[in-house]
Coordinates of C-alpha atoms in Angstrom, one line a residue:
X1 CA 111.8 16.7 62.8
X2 CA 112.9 16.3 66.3
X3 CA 114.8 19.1 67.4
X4 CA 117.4 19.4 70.3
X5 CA 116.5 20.6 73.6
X6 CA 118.1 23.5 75.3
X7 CA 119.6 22.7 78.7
X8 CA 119.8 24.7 81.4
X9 CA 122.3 27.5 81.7
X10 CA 121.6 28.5 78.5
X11 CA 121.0 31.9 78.1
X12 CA 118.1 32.0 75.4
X13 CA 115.9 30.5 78.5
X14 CA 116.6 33.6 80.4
X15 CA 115.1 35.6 77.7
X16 CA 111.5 37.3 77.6
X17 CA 110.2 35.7 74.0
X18 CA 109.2 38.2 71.3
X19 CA 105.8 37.9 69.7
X20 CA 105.3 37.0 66.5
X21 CA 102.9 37.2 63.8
X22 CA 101.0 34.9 61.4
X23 CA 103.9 35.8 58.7
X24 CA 106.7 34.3 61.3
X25 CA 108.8 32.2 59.2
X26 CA 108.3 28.1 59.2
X27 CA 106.1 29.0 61.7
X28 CA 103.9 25.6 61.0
X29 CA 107.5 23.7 60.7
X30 CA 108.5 25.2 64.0
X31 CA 104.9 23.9 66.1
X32 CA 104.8 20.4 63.9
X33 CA 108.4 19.9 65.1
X34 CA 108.1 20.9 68.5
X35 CA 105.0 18.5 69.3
X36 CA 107.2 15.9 67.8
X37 CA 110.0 16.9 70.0
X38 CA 107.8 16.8 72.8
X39 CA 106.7 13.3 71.8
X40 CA 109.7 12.1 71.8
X41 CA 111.1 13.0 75.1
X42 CA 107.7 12.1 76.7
X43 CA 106.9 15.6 77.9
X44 CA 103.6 17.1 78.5
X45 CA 104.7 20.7 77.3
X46 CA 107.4 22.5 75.3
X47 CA 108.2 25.9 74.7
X48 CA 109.9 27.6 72.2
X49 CA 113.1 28.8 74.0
X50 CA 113.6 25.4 74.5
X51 CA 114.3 24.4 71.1
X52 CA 116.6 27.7 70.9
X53 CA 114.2 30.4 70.1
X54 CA 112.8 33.0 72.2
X55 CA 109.5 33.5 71.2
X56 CA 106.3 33.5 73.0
X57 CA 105.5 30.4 71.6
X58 CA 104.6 26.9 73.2
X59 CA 102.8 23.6 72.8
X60 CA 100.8 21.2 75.4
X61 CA 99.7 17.7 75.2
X62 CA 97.9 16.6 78.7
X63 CA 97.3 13.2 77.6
X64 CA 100.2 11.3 79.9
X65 CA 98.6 12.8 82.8
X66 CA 95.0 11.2 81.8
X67 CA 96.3 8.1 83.6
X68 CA 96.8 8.5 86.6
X69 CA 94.3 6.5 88.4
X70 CA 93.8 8.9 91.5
X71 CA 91.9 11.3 89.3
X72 CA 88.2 11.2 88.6
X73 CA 86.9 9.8 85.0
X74 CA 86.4 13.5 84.3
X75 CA 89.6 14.9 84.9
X76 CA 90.9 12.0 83.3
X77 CA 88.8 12.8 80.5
X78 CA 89.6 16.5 80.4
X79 CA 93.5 15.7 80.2
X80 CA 93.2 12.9 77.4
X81 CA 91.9 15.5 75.2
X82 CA 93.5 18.6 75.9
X83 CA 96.6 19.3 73.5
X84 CA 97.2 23.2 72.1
X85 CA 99.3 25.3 70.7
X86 CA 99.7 28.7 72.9
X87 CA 100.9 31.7 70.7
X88 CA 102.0 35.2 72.2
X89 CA 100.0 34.2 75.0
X90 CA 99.5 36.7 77.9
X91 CA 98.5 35.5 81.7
X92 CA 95.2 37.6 82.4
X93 CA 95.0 36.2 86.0
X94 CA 96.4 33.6 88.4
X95 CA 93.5 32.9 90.9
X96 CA 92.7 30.0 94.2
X97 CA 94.8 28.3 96.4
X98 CA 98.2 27.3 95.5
X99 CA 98.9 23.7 95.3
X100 CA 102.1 22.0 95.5
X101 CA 103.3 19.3 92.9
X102 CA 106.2 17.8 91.6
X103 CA 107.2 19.0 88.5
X104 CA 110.6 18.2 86.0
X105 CA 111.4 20.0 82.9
X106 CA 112.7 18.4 79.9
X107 CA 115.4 21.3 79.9
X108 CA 116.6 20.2 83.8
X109 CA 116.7 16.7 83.1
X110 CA 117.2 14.4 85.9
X111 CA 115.7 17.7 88.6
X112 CA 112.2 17.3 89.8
X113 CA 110.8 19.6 93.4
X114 CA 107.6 20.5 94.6
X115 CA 106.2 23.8 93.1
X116 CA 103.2 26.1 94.2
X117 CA 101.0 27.5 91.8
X118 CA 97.6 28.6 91.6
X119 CA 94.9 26.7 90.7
X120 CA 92.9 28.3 88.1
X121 CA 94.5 31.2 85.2
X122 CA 92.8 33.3 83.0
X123 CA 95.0 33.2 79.7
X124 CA 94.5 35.3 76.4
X125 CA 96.5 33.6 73.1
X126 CA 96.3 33.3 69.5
X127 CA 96.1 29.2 68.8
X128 CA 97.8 27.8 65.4
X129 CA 95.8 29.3 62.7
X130 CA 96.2 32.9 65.0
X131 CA 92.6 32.7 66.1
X132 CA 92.7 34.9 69.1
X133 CA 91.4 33.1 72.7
X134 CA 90.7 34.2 76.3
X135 CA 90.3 31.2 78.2
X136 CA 90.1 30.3 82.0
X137 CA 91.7 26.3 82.8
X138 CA 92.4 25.1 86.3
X139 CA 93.9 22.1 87.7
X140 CA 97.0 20.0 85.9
X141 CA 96.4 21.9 82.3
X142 CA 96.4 25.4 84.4
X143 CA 99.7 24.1 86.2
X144 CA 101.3 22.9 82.5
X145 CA 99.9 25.6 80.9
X146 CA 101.9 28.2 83.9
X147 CA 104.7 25.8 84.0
X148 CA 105.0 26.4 79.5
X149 CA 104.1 30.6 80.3
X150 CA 107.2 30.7 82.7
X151 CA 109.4 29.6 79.9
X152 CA 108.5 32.0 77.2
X153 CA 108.9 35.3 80.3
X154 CA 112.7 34.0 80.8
X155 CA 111.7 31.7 84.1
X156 CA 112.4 28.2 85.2
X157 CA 110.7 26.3 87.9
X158 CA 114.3 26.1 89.8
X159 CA 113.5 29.7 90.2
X160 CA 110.5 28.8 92.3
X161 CA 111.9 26.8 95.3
X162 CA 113.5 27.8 98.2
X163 CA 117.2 28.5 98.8
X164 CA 117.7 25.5 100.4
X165 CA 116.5 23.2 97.6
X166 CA 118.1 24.9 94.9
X167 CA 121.5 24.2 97.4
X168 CA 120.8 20.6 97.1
X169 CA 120.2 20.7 93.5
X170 CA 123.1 23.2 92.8
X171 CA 125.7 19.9 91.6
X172 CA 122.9 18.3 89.2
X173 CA 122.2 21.8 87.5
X174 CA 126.1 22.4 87.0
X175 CA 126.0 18.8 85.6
X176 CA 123.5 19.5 83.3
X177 CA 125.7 22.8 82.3
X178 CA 128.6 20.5 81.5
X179 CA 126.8 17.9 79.5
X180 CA 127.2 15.7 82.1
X181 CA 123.2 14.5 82.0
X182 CA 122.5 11.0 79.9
X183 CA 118.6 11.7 78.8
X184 CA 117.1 9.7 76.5
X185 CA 116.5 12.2 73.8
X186 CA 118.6 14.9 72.4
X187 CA 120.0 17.4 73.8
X188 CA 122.3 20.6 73.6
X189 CA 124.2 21.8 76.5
X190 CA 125.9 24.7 77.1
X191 CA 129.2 24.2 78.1
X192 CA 129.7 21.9 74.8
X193 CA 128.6 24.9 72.6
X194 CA 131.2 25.6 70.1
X195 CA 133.1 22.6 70.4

């Protein structure tokens, strides 16, 4: 089922997710629908306070990436086959140089600025069937992966440019409040909550 997704200014994005356990309820409903939410709105991740739930809880598909013809037949490789699901996931380290790239979130539709992160995390999670992980990624899946961790500790990439930027952007993100965005899958804004 394709669920609605959250749009900035809401306040469930601001929240620190909870963890859950094995017993959480729907809790195969929830990932199955939030890949096919995902899908739909051609995005490479999605976490769960983006569908309205703040959990620490979030799903990544890299395939989309796996086209771009400036990367190398192995990194091409690497993101065509990369797609998990991240439960009550904890960042162990964030190591390298920071590298800048220009990233959008399906819950700022219509925003997209350059953000620095490191280049390679350490990450400890529990995947789908709760199987408990520590793994180290680097490149575009350490950047989604970051990108989907920020999400379920209450933080948006907005939060990660400068004061000048988040100026500029300050009339699309009040837009976005008022329902005033036209993406091309659903969404649930703020400002029309209750109505």
């Amino acid at each position: 089922m394709i669920l609605p997704i959250v749009g900035y200014g809401d306040p469930v994005l601001r929240k620190v997710g909870v963890e859950i356990t094995p017993e959480y309820p729907h809790l195969k409903d929830i990932i199955a629908d939030m890949y096919e939410t995902m899908y739909n709105a051609y995005g490479v991740g999605l976490a769960a306070p983006q569908v309205g739930l703040a959990i620490r809880l979030f799903v990544i598909d890299t395939k989309p990436f796996s086209e771009d013809d400036e990367l190398s037949t192995e990194e091409r490789e690497q993101l065509k086959n990369f797609k998990q699901t991240f439960i009550n996931a904890k960042m162990l380290k964030e190591e390298g140089e920071e590298w800048g790239f220009n990233e959008g979130c399906l819950s700022i539709p219509e925003v997209r600025e350059d953000v620095y992160r490191n280049e390679r995390i350490t990450i400890e999670y529990f995947d789908a069937d709760f199987n408990k992980k520590t793994e180290v990624y680097d490149g575009f899946i350490a950047r989604v992966i970051q990108h989907e961790y920020d999400h379920i500790e209450g933080i948006l990439f907005t939060d990660k440019i400068s004061s000048l930027k988040k100026r500029l952007i300050t009339k699309k993100l009040h837009n976005i409040m008022e329902g005033k965005t036209r993406p091309d899958y659903k969404m649930k804004f703020v400002a029309k909550k209750g109505r």
